[in-house]
Tab-separated table of C-alpha atoms and ligand atoms in Angstrom:
chain	number	residue	atom	x	y	z
V	14	MET	CA	38.718	97.749	135.071
V	15	THR	CA	40.625	100.282	137.072
V	16	VAL	CA	41.607	103.831	136.068
V	17	GLY	CA	45.079	102.809	135.157
V	18	ALA	CA	44.114	99.722	133.433
V	19	ALA	CA	41.733	101.773	131.216
V	20	ARG	CA	43.995	104.412	130.577
V	21	ALA	CA	46.537	101.759	129.553
V	22	ALA	CA	44.318	100.079	127.245
V	23	ALA	CA	43.414	103.358	125.507
V	24	TRP	CA	47.303	104.085	125.209
V	25	SER	CA	47.891	100.462	123.620
V	26	ARG	CA	44.935	101.043	121.126
V	27	ARG	CA	46.513	104.493	120.117
V	28	GLY	CA	49.712	102.707	119.875
V	29	ALA	CA	48.614	100.108	117.477
V	30	ALA	CA	47.418	103.003	115.179
V	31	TRP	CA	50.722	104.585	115.430
V	32	PHE	CA	52.469	101.302	114.848
V	33	ALA	CA	50.302	100.570	111.568
V	34	GLY	CA	51.130	104.312	110.376
V	35	ALA	CA	54.754	103.805	110.892
V	36	TYR	CA	55.151	100.363	109.655
V	37	GLY	CA	52.115	99.584	107.400
V	38	ALA	CA	51.215	96.442	109.346
V	39	ALA	CA	49.443	95.696	112.571
V	40	PRO	CA	51.330	94.846	115.604
V	41	GLU	CA	50.930	91.777	117.632
V	42	GLY	CA	50.972	93.410	121.083
V	43	ALA	CA	51.854	96.533	123.356
V	44	TRP	CA	54.061	96.096	126.672
V	45	LEU	CA	54.117	98.706	129.053
V	46	ALA	CA	56.850	99.153	131.710
V	47	PRO	CA	56.629	101.725	134.439
V	48	GLY	CA	59.221	104.304	135.639
V	49	ARG	CA	60.025	104.290	139.370
V	50	VAL	CA	60.434	106.493	142.634
V	51	ASN	CA	62.908	105.241	145.227
V	52	LEU	CA	61.643	105.841	148.471
V	53	ILE	CA	64.705	105.181	150.210
V	54	GLY	CA	67.963	103.462	149.759
V	55	GLU	CA	70.075	105.480	147.225
V	56	HIS	CA	73.483	104.413	145.782
V	57	THR	CA	73.096	101.196	147.984
V	58	ASP	CA	72.137	98.896	145.067
V	59	TYR	CA	75.660	98.375	143.689
V	60	ASN	CA	77.009	98.076	147.209
V	61	ASP	CA	75.014	94.828	147.783
V	62	GLY	CA	72.564	96.759	150.159
V	63	PHE	CA	68.850	97.603	150.707
V	64	VAL	CA	66.440	99.691	148.221
V	65	LEU	CA	62.940	100.616	148.661
V	66	PRO	CA	61.315	101.812	145.334
V	67	PHE	CA	57.918	101.805	143.888
V	68	ALA	CA	56.498	101.917	140.405
V	69	LEU	CA	54.893	105.031	139.059
V	70	GLY	CA	51.569	105.237	136.773
V	71	ARG	CA	53.770	106.574	134.110
V	72	GLY	CA	55.885	104.640	132.069
V	73	THR	CA	57.134	103.363	128.682
V	74	LEU	CA	54.759	101.548	125.852
V	75	ALA	CA	56.541	99.141	123.319
V	76	VAL	CA	54.184	98.283	120.698
V	77	ALA	CA	55.776	95.249	118.789
V	78	GLY	CA	55.402	92.673	115.991
V	79	ARG	CA	57.610	89.944	114.659
V	80	ARG	CA	59.227	90.391	111.053
V	81	GLY	CA	60.402	86.797	110.300
V	82	ASP	CA	63.832	87.656	109.708
V	83	ASP	CA	66.847	88.909	112.006
V	84	ILE	CA	66.298	92.696	111.782
V	85	ILE	CA	65.308	94.861	114.692
V	86	GLU	CA	63.435	97.988	113.654
V	87	LEU	CA	63.046	100.659	116.041
V	88	ARG	CA	61.113	103.965	116.046
V	89	SER	CA	60.178	106.260	118.868
V	90	ARG	CA	57.154	108.835	119.195
V	91	GLN	CA	59.646	111.061	121.177
V	92	VAL	CA	62.457	111.097	118.577
V	93	PRO	CA	60.677	111.183	115.151
V	94	ASP	CA	63.980	111.487	113.076
V	95	GLY	CA	65.805	108.692	115.112
V	96	GLY	CA	64.794	105.437	113.735
V	97	GLU	CA	67.127	102.278	113.309
V	98	ALA	CA	66.982	99.011	111.398
V	99	VAL	CA	69.924	96.605	112.124
V	100	SER	CA	70.284	92.801	112.285
V	101	ILE	CA	70.438	91.495	115.743
V	102	GLY	CA	73.306	89.236	114.691
V	103	SER	CA	75.533	92.166	113.983
V	104	LEU	CA	74.960	94.041	117.171
V	105	GLN	CA	78.137	95.158	119.070
V	106	PRO	CA	78.375	96.889	122.368
V	107	GLY	CA	78.660	100.578	121.831
V	108	ALA	CA	77.650	100.523	118.307
V	109	ILE	CA	74.229	102.291	118.671
V	110	PRO	CA	74.448	105.813	120.020
V	111	GLY	CA	71.374	107.293	121.458
V	112	TRP	CA	68.023	105.987	122.575
V	113	ALA	CA	67.941	103.129	120.127
V	114	GLY	CA	70.974	101.687	122.021
V	115	TYR	CA	68.771	100.695	124.919
V	116	PRO	CA	66.174	98.486	122.680
V	117	ALA	CA	69.033	97.109	120.696
V	118	GLY	CA	70.961	96.441	123.836
V	119	VAL	CA	67.982	94.295	125.206
V	120	ALA	CA	67.856	92.265	122.118
V	121	TRP	CA	71.623	91.731	122.233
V	122	ALA	CA	71.562	90.716	125.801
V	123	MET	CA	68.496	88.207	125.508
V	124	ARG	CA	70.883	86.648	122.704
V	125	GLU	CA	73.895	86.580	124.929
V	126	ALA	CA	71.736	84.940	127.661
V	127	GLY	CA	70.913	82.309	125.065
V	128	HIS	CA	67.360	83.142	124.314
V	129	PRO	CA	66.666	82.934	120.667
V	130	VAL	CA	64.959	86.072	119.738
V	131	ALA	CA	64.554	87.216	116.031
V	132	GLY	CA	63.637	90.265	113.977
V	133	ILE	CA	61.155	92.524	115.426
V	134	ARG	CA	59.417	96.057	114.786
V	135	LEU	CA	59.087	98.227	117.835
V	136	LEU	CA	57.324	101.468	118.241
V	137	ILE	CA	58.177	103.207	121.644
V	138	ASP	CA	56.133	105.886	123.250
V	139	SER	CA	56.771	107.220	126.603
V	140	ASP	CA	55.146	109.628	129.152
V	141	LEU	CA	57.964	109.887	131.486
V	142	PRO	CA	60.173	112.839	131.410
V	143	ARG	CA	63.918	111.878	130.410
V	144	GLY	CA	66.718	112.672	132.793
V	145	ALA	CA	64.121	113.433	135.843
V	146	GLY	CA	65.593	110.651	137.973
V	147	LEU	CA	62.541	108.425	137.294
V	148	SER	CA	64.250	105.673	135.398
V	149	SER	CA	63.022	106.261	131.739
V	150	SER	CA	66.008	104.207	130.515
V	151	ALA	CA	65.009	101.046	132.628
V	152	ALA	CA	61.383	101.587	131.738
V	153	LEU	CA	62.356	101.513	127.955
V	154	GLU	CA	64.652	98.381	128.443
V	155	CYS	CA	62.213	96.424	130.646
V	156	ALA	CA	58.964	97.093	128.158
V	157	VAL	CA	61.390	95.781	125.278
V	158	ALA	CA	62.504	92.782	127.285
V	159	LEU	CA	58.945	91.814	128.121
V	160	ALA	CA	57.906	92.254	124.470
V	161	LEU	CA	60.739	90.150	123.309
V	162	ALA	CA	60.107	87.359	125.584
V	163	ASP	CA	56.360	87.133	125.096
V	164	LEU	CA	56.324	87.451	121.336
V	165	HIS	CA	59.063	84.501	121.209
V	166	GLY	CA	57.100	82.501	123.479
V	167	LEU	CA	60.054	82.486	125.856
V	168	ALA	CA	59.115	81.898	129.624
V	169	VAL	CA	61.975	83.877	131.005
V	170	PRO	CA	61.677	84.463	134.688
V	171	ARG	CA	61.048	88.079	135.666
V	172	PHE	CA	64.338	88.239	137.690
V	173	GLU	CA	66.475	87.033	134.632
V	174	LEU	CA	64.703	89.831	132.451
V	175	VAL	CA	65.948	92.198	135.171
V	176	LEU	CA	69.443	91.053	134.717
V	177	ILE	CA	69.086	91.173	131.024
V	178	ALA	CA	67.953	94.840	130.945
V	179	GLN	CA	70.621	95.742	133.291
V	180	ARG	CA	73.405	93.924	131.007
V	181	ALA	CA	71.993	95.894	128.285
V	182	GLU	CA	72.599	99.104	129.913
V	183	ASN	CA	75.909	98.139	131.493
V	184	ASP	CA	77.657	96.237	128.733
V	185	PHE	CA	75.794	97.546	125.376
V	186	VAL	CA	75.065	101.202	126.249
V	187	GLY	CA	78.045	101.498	128.687
V	188	VAL	CA	76.329	102.974	131.790
V	189	PRO	CA	77.466	101.354	134.874
V	190	CYS	CA	74.012	101.229	136.715
V	191	GLY	CA	73.024	98.953	139.582
V	192	ILE	CA	69.924	96.718	139.690
V	193	MET	CA	67.500	98.851	141.261
V	194	ASP	CA	65.584	100.543	138.461
V	195	GLN	CA	64.909	97.482	136.373
V	196	SER	CA	63.870	95.459	139.510
V	197	ALA	CA	61.325	98.236	140.186
V	198	SER	CA	59.971	98.154	136.766
V	199	LEU	CA	59.526	94.566	136.425
V	200	LEU	CA	58.731	93.371	139.936
V	201	CYS	CA	56.575	96.225	141.608
V	202	GLN	CA	52.863	96.031	142.499
V	203	PRO	CA	50.094	98.647	143.070
V	204	GLY	CA	49.975	99.890	146.711
V	205	GLN	CA	53.376	98.248	147.456
V	206	ALA	CA	56.922	99.605	147.726
V	207	LEU	CA	59.558	96.668	146.944
V	208	LEU	CA	62.174	96.050	149.438
V	209	LEU	CA	65.086	94.350	147.395
V	210	ASP	CA	68.148	92.856	148.975
V	211	CYS	CA	70.623	93.524	146.334
V	212	ARG	CA	73.039	90.899	147.541
V	213	THR	CA	70.604	88.112	147.956
V	214	ALA	CA	67.895	89.293	145.253
V	215	GLU	CA	65.471	88.458	148.024
V	216	THR	CA	62.281	90.803	147.569
V	217	ALA	CA	59.511	91.513	149.729
V	218	ALA	CA	56.378	93.683	149.116
V	219	VAL	CA	56.138	96.517	151.755
V	220	PRO	CA	52.541	98.240	152.071
V	221	PHE	CA	52.890	101.768	150.753
V	222	ASP	CA	49.584	103.668	150.330
V	223	PRO	CA	50.139	107.283	151.481
V	224	ALA	CA	46.536	108.293	150.642
V	225	ALA	CA	45.219	105.676	153.148
V	226	SER	CA	46.833	107.443	155.873
V	227	GLY	CA	45.642	111.081	154.689
V	228	LEU	CA	49.171	111.811	153.334
V	229	GLU	CA	50.825	112.476	149.871
V	230	LEU	CA	54.063	111.757	148.272
V	231	LEU	CA	54.812	114.550	146.018
V	232	VAL	CA	57.425	114.073	143.223
V	233	ILE	CA	58.910	117.409	142.136
V	234	ASP	CA	60.806	117.393	138.854
V	235	THR	CA	63.293	120.388	139.679
V	236	GLY	CA	64.231	120.341	135.897
V	237	ALA	CA	68.057	120.288	136.345
V	238	ARG	CA	69.266	117.487	134.197
V	239	ARG	CA	72.469	115.377	134.265
V	240	GLU	CA	72.584	112.082	132.559
V	241	LEU	CA	73.692	108.842	134.451
V	242	ALA	CA	76.459	108.522	131.655
V	243	ASP	CA	78.341	111.699	133.156
V	244	GLY	CA	81.240	110.973	135.399
V	245	GLY	CA	79.772	111.446	138.770
V	246	TYR	CA	77.774	108.228	139.182
V	247	ALA	CA	80.729	106.201	137.872
V	248	SER	CA	83.087	107.782	140.046
V	249	ARG	CA	80.871	107.206	143.270
V	250	ARG	CA	80.753	103.701	142.453
V	251	GLY	CA	84.752	103.563	142.180
V	252	GLU	CA	85.002	105.438	145.669
V	253	CYS	CA	82.594	102.844	147.336
V	254	ASP	CA	84.748	100.059	145.985
V	255	ARG	CA	88.038	101.710	146.997
V	256	ALA	CA	86.545	102.115	150.475
V	257	ALA	CA	85.445	98.422	150.853
V	258	ARG	CA	88.763	97.271	149.400
V	259	ALA	CA	90.367	99.428	152.208
V	260	LEU	CA	88.396	98.055	154.825
V	261	GLY	CA	89.116	94.497	153.702
V	262	LEU	CA	85.303	93.948	152.713
V	263	GLY	CA	83.657	92.466	149.698
V	264	SER	CA	81.301	95.406	149.778
V	265	LEU	CA	80.203	98.134	151.909
V	266	ARG	CA	77.116	95.840	152.889
V	267	ASP	CA	79.543	94.129	155.004
V	268	VAL	CA	80.173	97.022	157.375
V	269	THR	CA	78.271	96.070	160.615
V	270	ASP	CA	79.274	98.993	162.836
V	271	ILE	CA	79.873	102.694	161.979
V	272	SER	CA	83.080	102.588	164.358
V	273	GLN	CA	84.587	100.647	161.504
V	274	LEU	CA	84.770	103.362	159.324
V	275	ALA	CA	87.414	105.046	161.516
V	276	ARG	CA	89.753	102.651	159.863
V	277	LEU	CA	89.374	104.693	156.650
V	278	THR	CA	92.301	107.223	156.529
V	279	ASP	CA	91.015	108.934	153.406
V	280	PRO	CA	88.095	111.429	154.680
V	281	LEU	CA	86.412	111.284	151.291
V	282	LEU	CA	86.155	107.435	151.263
V	283	GLN	CA	85.112	107.802	154.917
V	284	ARG	CA	82.079	110.013	153.957
V	285	ARG	CA	81.057	107.751	151.018
V	286	ALA	CA	81.194	104.637	153.360
V	287	ARG	CA	79.325	106.433	155.879
V	288	HIS	CA	76.499	107.278	153.600
V	289	VAL	CA	75.972	103.765	152.507
V	290	PHE	CA	75.970	102.349	155.890
V	291	THR	CA	73.590	105.083	157.515
V	292	GLU	CA	71.408	104.678	154.248
V	293	ASN	CA	70.799	100.821	154.505
V	294	GLN	CA	69.839	101.372	158.162
V	295	ARG	CA	67.298	104.068	157.253
V	296	VAL	CA	65.931	101.547	154.720
V	297	ILE	CA	65.442	98.915	157.329
V	298	GLU	CA	63.880	101.595	159.681
V	299	THR	CA	61.601	102.623	156.949
V	300	VAL	CA	60.476	99.289	156.174
V	301	ARG	CA	59.826	98.619	159.883
V	302	LEU	CA	57.705	101.849	160.112
V	303	LEU	CA	55.888	101.163	157.017
V	304	ARG	CA	54.976	97.472	158.331
V	305	ALA	CA	53.821	98.995	161.514
V	306	GLY	CA	51.531	101.529	159.738
V	307	ARG	CA	53.410	104.445	160.883
V	308	LEU	CA	54.320	106.090	157.384
V	309	GLY	CA	54.131	109.580	158.776
V	310	GLU	CA	57.064	108.858	160.994
V	311	THR	CA	59.313	107.991	157.835
V	312	GLY	CA	59.545	111.697	157.001
V	313	ALA	CA	62.594	112.286	159.269
V	314	LEU	CA	64.322	109.209	157.596
V	315	LEU	CA	63.706	110.964	153.961
V	316	THR	CA	65.293	114.028	155.119
V	317	ALA	CA	68.324	112.584	156.848
V	318	SER	CA	68.732	110.550	153.465
V	319	HIS	CA	68.944	113.793	151.771
V	320	GLU	CA	71.271	115.415	154.115
V	321	SER	CA	73.487	112.097	153.821
V	322	LEU	CA	73.360	112.269	149.942
V	323	ARG	CA	74.113	116.037	149.990
V	324	ASP	CA	76.951	116.236	152.784
V	325	ASP	CA	78.733	112.696	152.442
V	326	PHE	CA	77.818	111.382	149.030
V	327	GLU	CA	78.087	114.954	147.749
V	328	ILE	CA	75.607	114.270	144.681
V	329	SER	CA	72.840	116.838	145.574
V	330	TRP	CA	72.283	119.839	143.405
V	331	PRO	CA	71.181	123.428	144.131
V	332	GLU	CA	67.581	123.030	142.977
V	333	ALA	CA	67.182	119.755	145.022
V	334	ASP	CA	68.562	121.386	148.080
V	335	ALA	CA	66.262	124.490	147.710
V	336	ALA	CA	63.184	122.350	147.341
V	337	VAL	CA	63.996	120.065	150.156
V	338	SER	CA	64.339	123.350	152.531
V	339	ALA	CA	61.319	124.912	151.080
V	340	VAL	CA	59.115	122.092	151.627
V	341	THR	CA	60.081	121.129	155.028
V	342	GLU	CA	59.733	124.761	155.952
V	343	ALA	CA	56.311	124.881	154.729
V	344	GLY	CA	55.558	121.726	157.065
V	345	ALA	CA	56.327	118.730	154.751
V	346	LEU	CA	57.050	115.620	156.962
V	347	GLY	CA	60.387	114.891	155.072
V	348	ALA	CA	62.101	115.163	151.846
V	349	ARG	CA	64.920	114.148	149.670
V	350	MET	CA	66.436	113.871	146.387
V	351	ILE	CA	65.996	110.576	144.466
V	352	GLY	CA	68.063	108.764	141.870
V	353	GLY	CA	71.540	108.927	140.679
V	354	GLY	CA	72.086	112.473	141.756
V	355	PHE	CA	73.394	116.009	139.901
V	356	GLY	CA	69.871	116.500	138.626
V	357	GLY	CA	66.334	115.207	138.463
V	358	SER	CA	63.410	115.038	140.999
V	359	VAL	CA	62.866	115.466	144.752
V	360	ILE	CA	60.201	113.670	146.787
V	361	ALA	CA	58.356	115.064	149.625
V	362	LEU	CA	56.032	113.475	152.187
V	363	ALA	CA	53.220	115.645	153.329
V	364	ALA	CA	49.730	115.592	154.886
V	365	GLN	CA	47.294	116.108	151.876
V	366	ARG	CA	45.673	118.996	153.384
V	367	ASP	CA	49.136	120.781	153.362
V	368	SER	CA	49.733	119.744	149.607
V	369	ALA	CA	48.754	123.038	148.074
V	370	ARG	CA	50.754	125.188	150.460
V	371	ILE	CA	53.734	122.723	149.900
V	372	ARG	CA	53.712	123.005	146.307
V	373	ALA	CA	53.281	126.819	146.458
V	374	SER	CA	56.266	127.126	148.673
V	375	VAL	CA	58.524	125.355	146.049
V	376	ASP	CA	56.996	127.536	143.292
V	377	SER	CA	57.764	130.681	144.945
V	378	GLU	CA	61.318	129.612	145.879
V	379	PHE	CA	62.044	128.613	142.388
V	380	SER	CA	60.608	131.962	140.890
V	381	ARG	CA	62.579	133.889	143.559
V	382	ARG	CA	65.926	132.477	142.486
V	383	ARG	CA	64.756	132.847	138.850
V	384	TRP	CA	64.707	129.145	137.952
V	385	ARG	CA	62.382	127.614	135.663
V	386	PRO	CA	58.988	126.386	137.530
V	387	PRO	CA	59.306	122.897	138.971
V	388	ARG	CA	57.012	120.290	137.613
V	389	PHE	CA	54.784	118.111	140.178
V	390	ILE	CA	54.273	114.365	139.095
V	391	ASP	CA	51.580	112.107	140.482
V	392	ALA	CA	53.274	109.275	142.509
V	393	THR	CA	50.723	106.625	143.045
V	394	PRO	CA	52.300	103.255	143.808
V	395	SER	CA	51.258	101.423	140.707
V	396	ALA	CA	51.753	97.967	138.835
V	397	GLY	CA	54.964	96.775	137.486
V	398	ALA	CA	55.621	95.893	133.669
V	399	ARG	CA	52.920	94.003	131.723
V	400	ARG	CA	51.285	93.324	128.375
V	401	VAL	CA	48.545	95.783	127.798
V	402	PRO	CA	45.568	94.521	125.858
V	403	ALA	CA	44.125	97.267	123.560
V	404	GLY	CA	40.887	98.433	124.883
V	405	PRO	CA	37.678	98.916	122.560
V	406	PRO	CA	37.382	102.079	120.888
V	407	PRO	CA	35.890	105.056	122.948
H	19	LIG	C1	70.424	105.229	139.291
H	19	LIG	C2	71.001	103.790	139.033
H	19	LIG	F1	70.657	103.452	137.672
H	19	LIG	C3	70.506	102.710	140.093
H	19	LIG	O1	71.061	101.576	139.904
H	19	LIG	C4	70.852	103.440	141.466
H	19	LIG	O2	72.306	103.159	141.630
H	19	LIG	C5	70.465	104.814	141.647
H	19	LIG	O3	71.028	105.590	140.430
H	19	LIG	C6	71.098	105.559	142.769
H	19	LIG	O4	70.476	104.830	144.111
H	19	LIG	O5	68.996	105.298	139.156
């Protein structure tokens, strides 16, 4: 058993005990879905472009058992006072605020897709920080989607579960996310990043094992928080749509040469479109380097992605810019903000031997600016969502 599998089994066993304490009954199983880091390809998913995420070793556990009726019961270890019990048949988009809207939305979306899911008890636990740009919402949706499918004996293909989880977030919760985070959580493999063509839904596993090259990918949670539901994400989507329409294209993926962007008379739309065009190119180039075993050379592309997100897409935030500057000055090969923007995490690619110096550089920059200390998170490329058997007691 690998270290990750042993840890997951122990978590599943503890989850069964929490479930029994909460519901007075034994669960039927536990499902674990990871958060993700997007190596590169930011704000390209809803523009039909390319993304390159990998799954984290951290995630969300859904411990579940069927009830034999139509009620979905929801409890979270992170929100002790926030339980819900509602009939699945009565669920309406927007009706359940807060965290419970995500799992309830998945049950709703499963039914909407024609899958006959029935009443269930769910106990949720997560070791992903919320709002850190690591897809805690997608991990929650994907763990619940897999639990519902398995418990009802439904052989739903993984990519259909991706679409169901995304629909729960788009149409039930009301967050206009793209398809990347749910794809990463459900489709990633250990030691690999996932190249996803968001237009065709074609995927390819791309070797990504920094440790094998003496490198490390650091995830730095800057502590700044802004939820996706806030307006910035939706307004960027709208601007991209407007830019594509002004160019007479179906989406910004269809831009084939940067000179086409000169036809955009609005400089703001031109900047947004330039980010999407250049970012898609950076994803393709990163994949080429990874496949050639030249991971160290991807650092410059990460930093170029950050600059594009900061200057053209305008979604970076002060802590991210400061962290990127500090780590690159301290010798990191490259660094960039990840996720929807306006808060969350930064990644930095560095030689393992430089890791301590690079972490210290961010610590001291944050302390100099009197910001809360950043948090460093392990980023080993890990397995996608799965059922986790409870291990034997220690
Ligand atoms: C968030 C969204 F959920 C993704 O779909 C993606 O658009 C990302 O922001 C930006 O690349 O994580």
